[in-house]
Coordinates of C-alpha atoms and ligand atoms in Angstrom, one line a residue:
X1316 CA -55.6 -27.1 13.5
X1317 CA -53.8 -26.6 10.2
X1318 CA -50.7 -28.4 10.7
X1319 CA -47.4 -29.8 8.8
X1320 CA -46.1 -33.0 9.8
X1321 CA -42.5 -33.0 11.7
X1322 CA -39.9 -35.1 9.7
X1323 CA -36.4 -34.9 11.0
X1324 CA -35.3 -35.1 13.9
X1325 CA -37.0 -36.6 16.4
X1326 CA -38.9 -39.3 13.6
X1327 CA -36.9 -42.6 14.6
X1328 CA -36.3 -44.2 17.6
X1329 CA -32.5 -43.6 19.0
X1330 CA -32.3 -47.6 20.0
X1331 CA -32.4 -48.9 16.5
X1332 CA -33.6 -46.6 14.4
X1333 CA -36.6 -47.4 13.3
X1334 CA -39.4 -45.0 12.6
X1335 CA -41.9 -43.2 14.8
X1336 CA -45.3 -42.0 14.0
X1337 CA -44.9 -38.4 12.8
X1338 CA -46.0 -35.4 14.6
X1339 CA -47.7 -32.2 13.5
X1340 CA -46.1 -29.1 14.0
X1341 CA -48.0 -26.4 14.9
X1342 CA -48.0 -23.5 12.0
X1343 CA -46.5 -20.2 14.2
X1344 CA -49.8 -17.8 12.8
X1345 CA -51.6 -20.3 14.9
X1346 CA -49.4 -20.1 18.4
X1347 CA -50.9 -16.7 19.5
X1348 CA -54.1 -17.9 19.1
X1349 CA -53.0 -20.9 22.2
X1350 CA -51.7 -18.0 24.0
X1351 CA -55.0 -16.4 24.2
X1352 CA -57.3 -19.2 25.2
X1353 CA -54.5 -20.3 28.0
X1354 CA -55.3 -16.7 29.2
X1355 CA -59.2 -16.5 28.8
X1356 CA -58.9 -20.2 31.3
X1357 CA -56.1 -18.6 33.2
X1358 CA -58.8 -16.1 34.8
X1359 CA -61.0 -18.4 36.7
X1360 CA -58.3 -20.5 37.5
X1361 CA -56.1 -17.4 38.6
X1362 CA -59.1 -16.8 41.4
X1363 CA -59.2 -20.1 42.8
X1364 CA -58.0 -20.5 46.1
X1365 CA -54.3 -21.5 46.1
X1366 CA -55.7 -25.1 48.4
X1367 CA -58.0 -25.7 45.0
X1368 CA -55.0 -25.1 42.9
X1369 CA -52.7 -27.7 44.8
X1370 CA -55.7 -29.9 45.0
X1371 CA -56.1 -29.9 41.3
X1372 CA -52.2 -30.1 40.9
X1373 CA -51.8 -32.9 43.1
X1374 CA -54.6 -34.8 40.4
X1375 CA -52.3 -34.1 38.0
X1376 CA -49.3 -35.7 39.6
X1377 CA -52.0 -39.1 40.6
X1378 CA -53.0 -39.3 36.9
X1379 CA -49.4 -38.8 35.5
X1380 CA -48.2 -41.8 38.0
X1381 CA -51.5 -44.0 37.2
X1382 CA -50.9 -43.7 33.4
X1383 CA -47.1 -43.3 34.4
X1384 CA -46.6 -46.6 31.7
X1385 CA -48.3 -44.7 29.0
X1386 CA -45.4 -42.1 29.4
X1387 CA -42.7 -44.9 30.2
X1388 CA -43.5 -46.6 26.9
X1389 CA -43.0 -42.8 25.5
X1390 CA -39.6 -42.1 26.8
X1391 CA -38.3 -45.3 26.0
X1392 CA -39.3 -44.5 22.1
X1393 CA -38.1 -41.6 22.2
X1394 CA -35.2 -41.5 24.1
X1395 CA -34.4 -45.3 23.9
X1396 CA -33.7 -45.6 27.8
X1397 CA -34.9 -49.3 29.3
X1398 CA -38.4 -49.0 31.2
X1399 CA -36.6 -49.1 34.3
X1400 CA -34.5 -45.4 33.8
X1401 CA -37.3 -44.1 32.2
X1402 CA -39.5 -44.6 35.5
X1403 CA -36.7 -44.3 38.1
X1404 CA -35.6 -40.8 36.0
X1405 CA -39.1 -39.3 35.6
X1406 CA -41.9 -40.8 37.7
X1407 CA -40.7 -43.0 40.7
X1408 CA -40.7 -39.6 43.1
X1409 CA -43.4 -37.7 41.1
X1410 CA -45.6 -37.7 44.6
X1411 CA -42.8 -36.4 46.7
X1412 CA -42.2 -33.6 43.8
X1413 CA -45.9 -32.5 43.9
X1414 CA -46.0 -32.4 47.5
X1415 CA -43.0 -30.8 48.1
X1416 CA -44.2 -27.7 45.1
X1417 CA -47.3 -27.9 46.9
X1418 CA -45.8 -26.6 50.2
X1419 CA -43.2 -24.1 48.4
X1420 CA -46.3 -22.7 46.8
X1421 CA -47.7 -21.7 50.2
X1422 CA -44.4 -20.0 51.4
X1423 CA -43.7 -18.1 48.0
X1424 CA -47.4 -16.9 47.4
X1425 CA -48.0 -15.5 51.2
X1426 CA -48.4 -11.7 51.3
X1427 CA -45.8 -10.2 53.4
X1428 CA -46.6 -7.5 55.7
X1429 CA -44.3 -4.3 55.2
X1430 CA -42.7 -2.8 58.0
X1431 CA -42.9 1.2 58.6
X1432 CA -41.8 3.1 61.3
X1433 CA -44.3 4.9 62.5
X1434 CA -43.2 8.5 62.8
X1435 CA -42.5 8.5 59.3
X1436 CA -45.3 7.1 57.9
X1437 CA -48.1 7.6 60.4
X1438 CA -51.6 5.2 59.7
X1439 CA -50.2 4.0 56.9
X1440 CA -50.0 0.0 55.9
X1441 CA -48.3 -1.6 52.8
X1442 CA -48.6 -5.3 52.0
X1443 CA -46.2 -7.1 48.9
X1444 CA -48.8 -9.7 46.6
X1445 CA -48.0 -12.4 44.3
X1446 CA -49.7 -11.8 41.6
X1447 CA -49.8 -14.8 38.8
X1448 CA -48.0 -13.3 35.4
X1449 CA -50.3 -14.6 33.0
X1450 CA -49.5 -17.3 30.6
X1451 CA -45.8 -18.8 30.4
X1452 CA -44.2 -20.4 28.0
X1453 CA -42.3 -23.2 28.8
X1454 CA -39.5 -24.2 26.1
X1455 CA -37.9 -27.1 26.7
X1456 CA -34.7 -29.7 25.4
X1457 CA -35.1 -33.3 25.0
X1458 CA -33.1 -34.6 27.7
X1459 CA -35.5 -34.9 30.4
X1460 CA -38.8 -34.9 27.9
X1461 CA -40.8 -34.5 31.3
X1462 CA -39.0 -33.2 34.2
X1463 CA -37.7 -30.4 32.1
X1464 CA -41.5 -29.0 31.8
X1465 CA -42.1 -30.1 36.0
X1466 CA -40.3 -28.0 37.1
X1467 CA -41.6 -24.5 36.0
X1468 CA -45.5 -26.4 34.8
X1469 CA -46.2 -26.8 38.8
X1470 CA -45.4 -23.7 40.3
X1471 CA -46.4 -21.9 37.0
X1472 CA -49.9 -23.7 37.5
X1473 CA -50.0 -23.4 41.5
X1474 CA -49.2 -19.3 41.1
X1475 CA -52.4 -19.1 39.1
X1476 CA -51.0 -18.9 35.6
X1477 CA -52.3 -20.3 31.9
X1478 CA -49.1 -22.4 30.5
X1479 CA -47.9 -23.2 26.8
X1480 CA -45.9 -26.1 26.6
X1481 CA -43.5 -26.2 23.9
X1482 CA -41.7 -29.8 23.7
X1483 CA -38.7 -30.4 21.9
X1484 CA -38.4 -31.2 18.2
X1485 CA -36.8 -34.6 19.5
X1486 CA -39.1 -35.4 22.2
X1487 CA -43.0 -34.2 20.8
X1488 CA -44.7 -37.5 21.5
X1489 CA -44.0 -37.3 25.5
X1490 CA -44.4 -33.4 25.5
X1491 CA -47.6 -33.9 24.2
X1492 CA -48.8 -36.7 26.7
X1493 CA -48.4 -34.7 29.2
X1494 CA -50.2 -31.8 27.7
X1495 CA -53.2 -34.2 26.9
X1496 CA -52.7 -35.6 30.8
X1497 CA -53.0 -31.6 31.7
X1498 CA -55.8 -31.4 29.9
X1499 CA -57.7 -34.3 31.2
X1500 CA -57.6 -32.6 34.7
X1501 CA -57.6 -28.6 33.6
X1502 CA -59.5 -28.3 30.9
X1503 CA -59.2 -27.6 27.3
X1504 CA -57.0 -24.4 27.8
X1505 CA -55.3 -24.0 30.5
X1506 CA -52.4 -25.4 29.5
X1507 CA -51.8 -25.3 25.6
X1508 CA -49.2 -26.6 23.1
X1509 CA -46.7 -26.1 20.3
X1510 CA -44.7 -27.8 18.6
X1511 CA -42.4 -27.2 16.5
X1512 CA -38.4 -26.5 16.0
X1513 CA -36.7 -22.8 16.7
X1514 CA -39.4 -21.0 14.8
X1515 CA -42.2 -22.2 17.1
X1516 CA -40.3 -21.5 19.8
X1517 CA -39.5 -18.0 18.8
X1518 CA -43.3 -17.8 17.9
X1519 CA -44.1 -18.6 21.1
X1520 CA -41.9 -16.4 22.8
X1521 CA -43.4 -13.2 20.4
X1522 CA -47.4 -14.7 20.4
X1523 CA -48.5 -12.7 23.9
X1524 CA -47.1 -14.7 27.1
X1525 CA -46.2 -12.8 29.9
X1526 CA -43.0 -14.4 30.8
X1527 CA -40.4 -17.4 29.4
X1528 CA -39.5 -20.6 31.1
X1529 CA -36.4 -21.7 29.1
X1530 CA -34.0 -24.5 29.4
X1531 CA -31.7 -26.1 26.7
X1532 CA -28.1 -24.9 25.2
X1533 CA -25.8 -22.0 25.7
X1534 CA -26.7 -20.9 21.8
X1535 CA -30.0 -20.5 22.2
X1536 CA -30.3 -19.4 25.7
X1537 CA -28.6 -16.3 24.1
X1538 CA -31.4 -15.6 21.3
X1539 CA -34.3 -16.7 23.8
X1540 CA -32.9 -14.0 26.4
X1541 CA -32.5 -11.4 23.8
X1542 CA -35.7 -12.3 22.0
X1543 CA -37.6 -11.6 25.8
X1544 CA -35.9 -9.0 26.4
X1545 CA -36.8 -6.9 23.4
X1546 CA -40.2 -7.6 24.1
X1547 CA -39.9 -6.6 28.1
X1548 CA -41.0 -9.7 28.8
X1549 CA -38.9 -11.7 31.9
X1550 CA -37.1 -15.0 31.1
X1551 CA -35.4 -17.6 32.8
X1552 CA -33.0 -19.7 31.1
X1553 CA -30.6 -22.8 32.5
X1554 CA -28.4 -23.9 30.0
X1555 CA -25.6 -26.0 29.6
X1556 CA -23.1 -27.1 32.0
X1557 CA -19.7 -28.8 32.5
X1558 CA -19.2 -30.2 36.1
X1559 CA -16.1 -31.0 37.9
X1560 CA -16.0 -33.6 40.5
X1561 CA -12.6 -33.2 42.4
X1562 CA -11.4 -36.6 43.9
X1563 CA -9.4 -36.4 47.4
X1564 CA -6.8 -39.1 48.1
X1565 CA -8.8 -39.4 51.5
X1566 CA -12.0 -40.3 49.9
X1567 CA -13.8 -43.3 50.4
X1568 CA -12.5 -44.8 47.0
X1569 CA -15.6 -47.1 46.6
X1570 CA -18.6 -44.8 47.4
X1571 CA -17.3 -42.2 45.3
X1572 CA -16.6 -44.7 42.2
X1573 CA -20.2 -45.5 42.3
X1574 CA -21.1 -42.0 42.7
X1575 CA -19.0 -40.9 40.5
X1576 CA -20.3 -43.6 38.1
X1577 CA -23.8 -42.9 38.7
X1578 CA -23.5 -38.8 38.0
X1579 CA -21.2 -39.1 34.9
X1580 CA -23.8 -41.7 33.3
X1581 CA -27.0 -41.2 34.3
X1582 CA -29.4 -40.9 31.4
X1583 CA -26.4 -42.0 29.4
X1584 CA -24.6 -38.8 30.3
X1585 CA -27.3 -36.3 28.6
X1586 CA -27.8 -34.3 31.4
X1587 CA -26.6 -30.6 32.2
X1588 CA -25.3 -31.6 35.6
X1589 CA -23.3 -34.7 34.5
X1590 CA -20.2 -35.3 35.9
X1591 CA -18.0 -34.7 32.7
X1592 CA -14.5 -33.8 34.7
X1593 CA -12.7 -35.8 37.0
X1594 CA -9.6 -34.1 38.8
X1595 CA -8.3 -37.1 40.6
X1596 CA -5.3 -36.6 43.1
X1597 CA -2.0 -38.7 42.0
X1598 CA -1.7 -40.7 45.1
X1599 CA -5.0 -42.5 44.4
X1600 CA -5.6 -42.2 41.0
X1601 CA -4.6 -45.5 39.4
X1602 CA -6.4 -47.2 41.5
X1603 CA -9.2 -45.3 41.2
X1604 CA -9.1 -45.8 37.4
X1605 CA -9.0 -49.0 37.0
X1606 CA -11.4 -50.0 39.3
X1607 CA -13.7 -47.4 37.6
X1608 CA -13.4 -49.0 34.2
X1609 CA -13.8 -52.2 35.7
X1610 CA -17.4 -51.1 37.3
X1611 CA -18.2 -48.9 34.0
X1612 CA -17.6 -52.1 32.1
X1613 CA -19.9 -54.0 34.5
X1614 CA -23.0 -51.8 33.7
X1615 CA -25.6 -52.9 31.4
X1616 CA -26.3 -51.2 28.3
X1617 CA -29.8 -50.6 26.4
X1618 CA -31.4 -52.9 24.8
X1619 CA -30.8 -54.9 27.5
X1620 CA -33.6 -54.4 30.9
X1621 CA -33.4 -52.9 33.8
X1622 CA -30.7 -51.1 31.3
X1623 CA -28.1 -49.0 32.9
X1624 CA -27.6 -46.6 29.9
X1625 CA -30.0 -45.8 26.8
X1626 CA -28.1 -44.5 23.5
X1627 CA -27.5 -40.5 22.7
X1628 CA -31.1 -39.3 22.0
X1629 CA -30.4 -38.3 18.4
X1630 CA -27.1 -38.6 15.7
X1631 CA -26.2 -35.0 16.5
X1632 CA -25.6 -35.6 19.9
X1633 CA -23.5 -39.0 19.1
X1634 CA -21.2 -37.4 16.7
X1635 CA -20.1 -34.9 19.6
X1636 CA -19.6 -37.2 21.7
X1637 CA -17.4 -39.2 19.1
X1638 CA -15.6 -36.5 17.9
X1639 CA -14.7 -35.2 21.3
X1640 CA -13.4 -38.4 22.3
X1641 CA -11.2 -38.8 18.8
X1642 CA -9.8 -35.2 19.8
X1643 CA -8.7 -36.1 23.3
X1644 CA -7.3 -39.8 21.4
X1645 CA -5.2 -38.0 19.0
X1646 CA -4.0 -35.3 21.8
X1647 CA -2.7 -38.4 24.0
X1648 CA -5.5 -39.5 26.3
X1649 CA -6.0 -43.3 26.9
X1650 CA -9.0 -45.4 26.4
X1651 CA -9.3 -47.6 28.9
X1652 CA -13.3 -48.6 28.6
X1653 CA -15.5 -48.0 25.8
X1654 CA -14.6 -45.1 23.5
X1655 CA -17.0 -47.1 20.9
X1656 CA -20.5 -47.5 19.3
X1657 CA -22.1 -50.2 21.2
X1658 CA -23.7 -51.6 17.5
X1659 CA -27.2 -50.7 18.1
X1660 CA -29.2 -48.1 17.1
X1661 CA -27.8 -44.8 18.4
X1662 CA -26.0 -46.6 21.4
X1663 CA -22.4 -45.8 22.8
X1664 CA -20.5 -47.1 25.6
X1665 CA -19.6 -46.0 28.6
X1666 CA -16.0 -44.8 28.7
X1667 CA -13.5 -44.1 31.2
X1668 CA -10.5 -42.1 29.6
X1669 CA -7.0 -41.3 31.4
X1670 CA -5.0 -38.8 30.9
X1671 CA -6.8 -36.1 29.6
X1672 CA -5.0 -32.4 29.7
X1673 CA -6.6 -29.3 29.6
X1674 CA -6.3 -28.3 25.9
X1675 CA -8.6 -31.2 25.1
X1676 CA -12.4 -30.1 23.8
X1677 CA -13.7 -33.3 26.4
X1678 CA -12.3 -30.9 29.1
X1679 CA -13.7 -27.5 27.6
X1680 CA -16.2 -28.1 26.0
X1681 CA -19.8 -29.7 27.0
X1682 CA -19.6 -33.6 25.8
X1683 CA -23.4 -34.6 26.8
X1684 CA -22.5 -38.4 27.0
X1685 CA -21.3 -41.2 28.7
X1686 CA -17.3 -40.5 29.2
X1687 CA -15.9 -40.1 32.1
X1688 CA -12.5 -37.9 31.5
X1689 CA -10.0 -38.0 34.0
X1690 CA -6.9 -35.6 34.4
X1691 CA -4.9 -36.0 37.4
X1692 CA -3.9 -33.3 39.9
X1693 CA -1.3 -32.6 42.6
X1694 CA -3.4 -30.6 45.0
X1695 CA -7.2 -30.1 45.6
X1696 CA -5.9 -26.5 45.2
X1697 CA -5.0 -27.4 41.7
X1698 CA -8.3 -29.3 41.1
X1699 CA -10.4 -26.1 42.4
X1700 CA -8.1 -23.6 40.1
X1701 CA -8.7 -26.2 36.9
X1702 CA -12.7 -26.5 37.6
X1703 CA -12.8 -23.2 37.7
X1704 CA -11.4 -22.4 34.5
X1705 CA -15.0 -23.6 32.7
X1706 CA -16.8 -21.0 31.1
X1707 CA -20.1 -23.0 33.0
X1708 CA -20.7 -23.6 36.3
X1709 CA -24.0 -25.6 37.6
X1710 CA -23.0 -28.3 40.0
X1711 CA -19.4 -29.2 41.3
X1712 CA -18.5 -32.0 43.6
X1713 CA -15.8 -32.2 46.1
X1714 CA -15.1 -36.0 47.5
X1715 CA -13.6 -36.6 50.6
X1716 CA -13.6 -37.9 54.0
X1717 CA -12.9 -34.6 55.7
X1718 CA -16.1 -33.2 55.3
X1719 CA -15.0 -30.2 56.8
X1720 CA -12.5 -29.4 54.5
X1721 CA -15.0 -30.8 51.5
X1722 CA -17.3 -27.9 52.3
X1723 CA -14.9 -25.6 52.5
X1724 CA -13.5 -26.6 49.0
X1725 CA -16.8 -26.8 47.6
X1726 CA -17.8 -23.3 48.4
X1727 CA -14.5 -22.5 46.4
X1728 CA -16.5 -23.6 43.0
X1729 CA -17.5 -21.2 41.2
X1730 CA -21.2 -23.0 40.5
X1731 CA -24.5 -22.9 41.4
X1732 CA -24.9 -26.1 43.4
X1733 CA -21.4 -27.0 45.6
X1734 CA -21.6 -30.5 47.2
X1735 CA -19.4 -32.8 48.9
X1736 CA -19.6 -36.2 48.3
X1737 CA -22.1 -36.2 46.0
X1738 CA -23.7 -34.8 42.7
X1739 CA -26.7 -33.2 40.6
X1740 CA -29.3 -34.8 43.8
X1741 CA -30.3 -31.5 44.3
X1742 CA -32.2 -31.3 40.7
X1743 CA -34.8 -33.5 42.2
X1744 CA -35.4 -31.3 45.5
X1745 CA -38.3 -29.0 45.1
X1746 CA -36.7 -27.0 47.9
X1747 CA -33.3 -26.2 46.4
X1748 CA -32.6 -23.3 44.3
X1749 CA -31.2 -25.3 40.7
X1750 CA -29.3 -22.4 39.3
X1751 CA -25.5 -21.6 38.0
X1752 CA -23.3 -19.3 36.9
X1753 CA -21.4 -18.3 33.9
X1754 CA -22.5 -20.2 30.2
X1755 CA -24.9 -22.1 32.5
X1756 CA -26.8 -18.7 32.8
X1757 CA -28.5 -16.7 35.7
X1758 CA -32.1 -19.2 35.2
X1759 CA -33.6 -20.5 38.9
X1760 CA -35.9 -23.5 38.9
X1761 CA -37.3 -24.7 42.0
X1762 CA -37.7 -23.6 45.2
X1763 CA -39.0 -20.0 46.2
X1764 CA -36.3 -18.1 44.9
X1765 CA -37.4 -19.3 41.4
X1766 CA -41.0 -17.7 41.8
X1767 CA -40.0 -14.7 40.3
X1768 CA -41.0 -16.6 37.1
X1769 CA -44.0 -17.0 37.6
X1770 CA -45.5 -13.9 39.7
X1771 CA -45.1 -10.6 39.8
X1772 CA -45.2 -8.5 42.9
X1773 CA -47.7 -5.8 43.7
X1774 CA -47.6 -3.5 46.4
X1775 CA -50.9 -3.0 48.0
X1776 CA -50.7 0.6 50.1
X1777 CA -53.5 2.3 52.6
X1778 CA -53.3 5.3 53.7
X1779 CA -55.5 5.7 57.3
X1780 CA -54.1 9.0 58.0
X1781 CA -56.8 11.7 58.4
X1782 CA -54.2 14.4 58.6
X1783 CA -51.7 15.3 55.5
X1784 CA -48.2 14.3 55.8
X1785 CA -46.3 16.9 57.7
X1786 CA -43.4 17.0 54.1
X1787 CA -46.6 17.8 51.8
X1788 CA -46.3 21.2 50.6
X1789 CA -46.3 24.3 51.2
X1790 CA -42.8 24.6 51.9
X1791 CA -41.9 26.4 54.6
X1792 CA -39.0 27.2 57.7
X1793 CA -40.6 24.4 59.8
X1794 CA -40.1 21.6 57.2
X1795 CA -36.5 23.1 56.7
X1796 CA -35.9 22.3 60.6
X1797 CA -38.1 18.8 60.1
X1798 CA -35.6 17.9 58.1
X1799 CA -33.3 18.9 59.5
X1800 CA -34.2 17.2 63.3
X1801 CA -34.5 13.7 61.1
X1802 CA -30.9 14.1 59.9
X1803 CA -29.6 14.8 63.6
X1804 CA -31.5 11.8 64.6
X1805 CA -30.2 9.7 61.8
X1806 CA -26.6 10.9 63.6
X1807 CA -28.2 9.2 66.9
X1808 CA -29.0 12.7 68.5
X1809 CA -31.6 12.8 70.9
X1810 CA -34.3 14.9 68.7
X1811 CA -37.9 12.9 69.5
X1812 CA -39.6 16.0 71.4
X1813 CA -38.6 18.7 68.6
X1814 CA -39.7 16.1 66.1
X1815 CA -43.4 15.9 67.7
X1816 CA -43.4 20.0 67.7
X1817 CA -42.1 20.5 64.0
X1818 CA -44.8 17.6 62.7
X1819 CA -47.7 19.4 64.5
X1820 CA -46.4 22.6 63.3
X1821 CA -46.4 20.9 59.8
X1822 CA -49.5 19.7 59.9
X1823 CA -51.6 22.5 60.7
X1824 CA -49.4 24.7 58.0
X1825 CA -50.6 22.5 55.4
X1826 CA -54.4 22.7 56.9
X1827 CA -54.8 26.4 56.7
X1828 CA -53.3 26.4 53.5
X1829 CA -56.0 24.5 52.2
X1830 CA -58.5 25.5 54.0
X1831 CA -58.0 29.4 52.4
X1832 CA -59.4 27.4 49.2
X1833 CA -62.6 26.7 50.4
Ligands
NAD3170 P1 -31.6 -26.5 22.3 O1 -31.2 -25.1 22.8 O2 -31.2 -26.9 21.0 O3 -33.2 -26.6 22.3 C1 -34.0 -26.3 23.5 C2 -35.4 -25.9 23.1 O4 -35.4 -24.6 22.5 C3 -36.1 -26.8 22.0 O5 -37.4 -27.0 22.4 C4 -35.9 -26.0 20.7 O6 -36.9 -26.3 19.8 C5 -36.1 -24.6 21.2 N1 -35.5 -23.6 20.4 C6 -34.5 -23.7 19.5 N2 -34.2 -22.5 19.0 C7 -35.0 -21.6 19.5 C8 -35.3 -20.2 19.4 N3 -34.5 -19.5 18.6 N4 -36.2 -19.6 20.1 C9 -37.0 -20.3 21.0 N5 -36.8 -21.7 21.1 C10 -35.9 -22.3 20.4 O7 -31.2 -27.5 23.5 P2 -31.3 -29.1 23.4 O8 -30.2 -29.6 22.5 O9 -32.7 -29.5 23.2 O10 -30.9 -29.4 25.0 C11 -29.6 -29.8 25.4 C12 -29.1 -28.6 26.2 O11 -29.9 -28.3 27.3 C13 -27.7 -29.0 26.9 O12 -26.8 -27.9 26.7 C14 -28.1 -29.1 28.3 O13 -27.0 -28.9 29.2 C15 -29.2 -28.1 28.5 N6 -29.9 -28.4 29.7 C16 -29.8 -27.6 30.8 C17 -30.5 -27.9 32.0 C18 -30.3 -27.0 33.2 O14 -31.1 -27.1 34.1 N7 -29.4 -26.1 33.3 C19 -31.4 -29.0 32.0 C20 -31.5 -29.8 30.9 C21 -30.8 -29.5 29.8

């Protein structure tokens, strides 16, 4: 393979800086070329039974857990997490993610049986088939360099389809481990790779696959959508978010602190479902902040092992943070943790800031870091109305000890995932539909709702009838009254016997008309 070699970003690691072997980037005239030998393995594979697919899936999962510190040693160069957050985050419930896709698979590939009444359509049988949609492409960000690609690689793989994995420009080294660990179990071809920046991903996208798996910002959500749909070719994308948790004064202040904690800063705060809002009602709020700052300040920051928060992935993504902070600074909001560069590499550390108003970009706008911004409400009313004002809407949180009311409120947020007392768990659930509304864009990954990626549906009709259908032509008074006796019957009139007449009227109408032709 021709190839260029990847310079910026994605070259040096984010914990200190120091460089990385470079990658090659894959020339686009090359890409469609991929596209067709993921297609010429995706036949044989496509006629497997789906148990041979799972079974070959479930290797896939074995292998990626028995060379799982392979991938670990990956992540942590590339996204400068500890060991620990790289195999709790990515690996530590592979099994349970395979398993759980293997047994989706079997719902959302099942024929289904069509129901027709029988007067209208007499002998007749229909049955709706998944078919597998060819070869996807799977573009994906950098924040999760491997769970990104799970999600729609499985059930791409277990629907029948070839798959092109296209990493990002950040993350290429784990993308292509897993590619290699794909193709230790599938074969050369079945699931092929590019890498690249926009242009191989717009390549891809134009190079022959049938449909697009993609996830990453708002921005390009917009061109990959547009890009699909001029080629009529369907696309999936989950983008960016901006999630609310909304604090209740009858909460149990030390559970949610935690949970709070652990949602705002997981993967030091790069995720789309972070916890970036925190409407906190007055009563309780204080407290709730200071004893937040004081466990924030407790956590342990990369370097350091197990490591409780890596650095921002890349310099891009740290001066956002930074400059969102300064903003909400200079507009009047308090520092009371962090709000600084931790000194090493690309590190920053976790903040709690108070008194944040809704003018301020770390309330608008998506931060992707570790702050936790707090602005203080009167009513949960209040902190529904102001979570609602995002132009995103993936996860929102509601936490409280009335867990009737908490549902009540949550189904208030206008999001994809509503949850009380907790947050974002639901992105490691096979079974739940991981979706949202608004900027966060119409995409579905996991469960069966999301299989529309990956399969088409074909309707499979047989006709046993050895009669015509009593509406073929020719036209004449008796289909007139046939039509008329279904109409009265729609009006609940009791019509059966006249019906029987009128179809076996029809029916030898149409007979002697064709029989004349003989
Ligand atoms: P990004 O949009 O910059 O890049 C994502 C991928 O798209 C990369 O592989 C990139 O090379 C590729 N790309 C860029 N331009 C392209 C083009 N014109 N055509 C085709 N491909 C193109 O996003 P990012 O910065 O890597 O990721 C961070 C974003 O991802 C955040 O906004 C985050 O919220 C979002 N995200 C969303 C979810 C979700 O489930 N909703 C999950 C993870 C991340």
């Amino acid at each position: 393979m021709s190839s260029s070699i990847l310079r910026l970003p994605g070259s040096t690691r984010p914990s200190d800086g120091s460089p990385l072997e470079p990658v090659a980037t894959t020339p686009p005239g090359e890409i469609p070329a991929i596209v067709a030998r993921a297609r010429a393995a995706q036949h044989p594979w496509s006629e497997l039974a789906l148990g041979a697919r799972s079974n070959k899936v479930r290797a896939l999962g074995r292998l990626l857990l028995e060379r799982r510190q392979e991938g670990i040693d990956l992540l942590c160069q590339e996204m400068g997490r500890s060991p620990t957050d790289s195999l709790m985050l990515e690996f530590s419930s592979l099994d349970k993610f395979v398993e759980m896709a293997v047994a989706i698979a079997h719902r959302a590939l099942r024929p289904t049986r069509v129901p027709l009444p029988r007067l209208e359509f007499p002998g007749k049988s229909a049955v709706i088939e998944a078919v597998p949609r060819g070869v996807i492409g799977i573009i994906a960000p950098w924040n999760y360099p491997l769970v990104n690609f799970s999600k729609h690689l499985l059930p791409a793989l277990l629907s029948g389809n070839g798959v092109v994995l296209k990493p990002s420009e950040h993350t290429p080294r784990t993308g292509a481990w897993l590619a290699a660990r794909c193709r230790d179990v599938f074969g050369p071809d079945l699931v092929g790779l590019v890498q690249g920046r926009a242009e191989a991903g717009d390549a891809l996208i134009a190079a022959g696959v049938d449909a697009i798996c993609f996830t990453g910002s708002v921005a390009t959500g917009r061109k990959v959508s547009a890009r699909a749909g001029e080629l009529l070719i369907p696309s999936t994308v989950e983008l960016g978010g901006k999630d609310a948790a909304i604090v209740l004064s009858d909460c149990d202040l030390e559970r949610t602190l935690a949970g709070i904690a652990q949602w705002a800063l997981s993967n030091a705060g790069q995720d789309c479902s972070s916890i970036e809002r925190v409407y906190v009602e007055k009563p309780i709020c204080d407290e709730f902040v200071r004893r937040l700052a004081k466990f924030v300040s407790s956590l342990s920051v990369s370097p350091a092992e197990p490591g409780d928060l890596g650095p921002l992935q890349n310099e891009r993504q740290l001066q956002i943070v930074e400059e969102h902070v300064a903003e909400a600074v200079s507009k009047g909001a308090r520092v009371v943790v962090g709000g600084k560069r931790t000194g090493s590499g690309l590190g920053y550390c976790p903040t709690v800031l108070d008194g944040c108003t809704d003018d301020m970009r770390i309330l608008r706008e998506e931060t992707f870091g570790p702050v936790i911004a707090v602005r203080r409400i009167d009513s949960a009313e209040e902190g529904i109305r102001l979570a609602n004002e995002s132009t995103y809407g993936l996860n929102g949180s509601i936490w409280t000890r009335d867990l009737k009311r908490g549902a009540a409120l949550a189904r208030q947020l206008q999001v994809g995932v509503a949850l009380v007392n907790n947050h974002s768990i639901p992105g490691i659930i096979p079974w739940v539909p991981w979706t949202g509304v608004k900027g966060t864009g119409p995409g579905i990954a996991n469960s069966e709702y999301a299989y529309g990626n990956y399969v088409r549906r074909r309707t499979v009709f047989v006709d046993r009838n050895k009669n015509p259908d009593p509406w073929w032509r020719p036209a004449d008074e008796n289909l007139h009254a046939l039509g008329e006796a279904l109409a009265q019957r729609g009006l609940g009139r009791f019509v059966l016997p006249r019906l029987a007449g009128l179809l076996l009227k029809r029916v030898k109408t149409i007979r002697e008309a064709v029989k004349k032709t003989a």
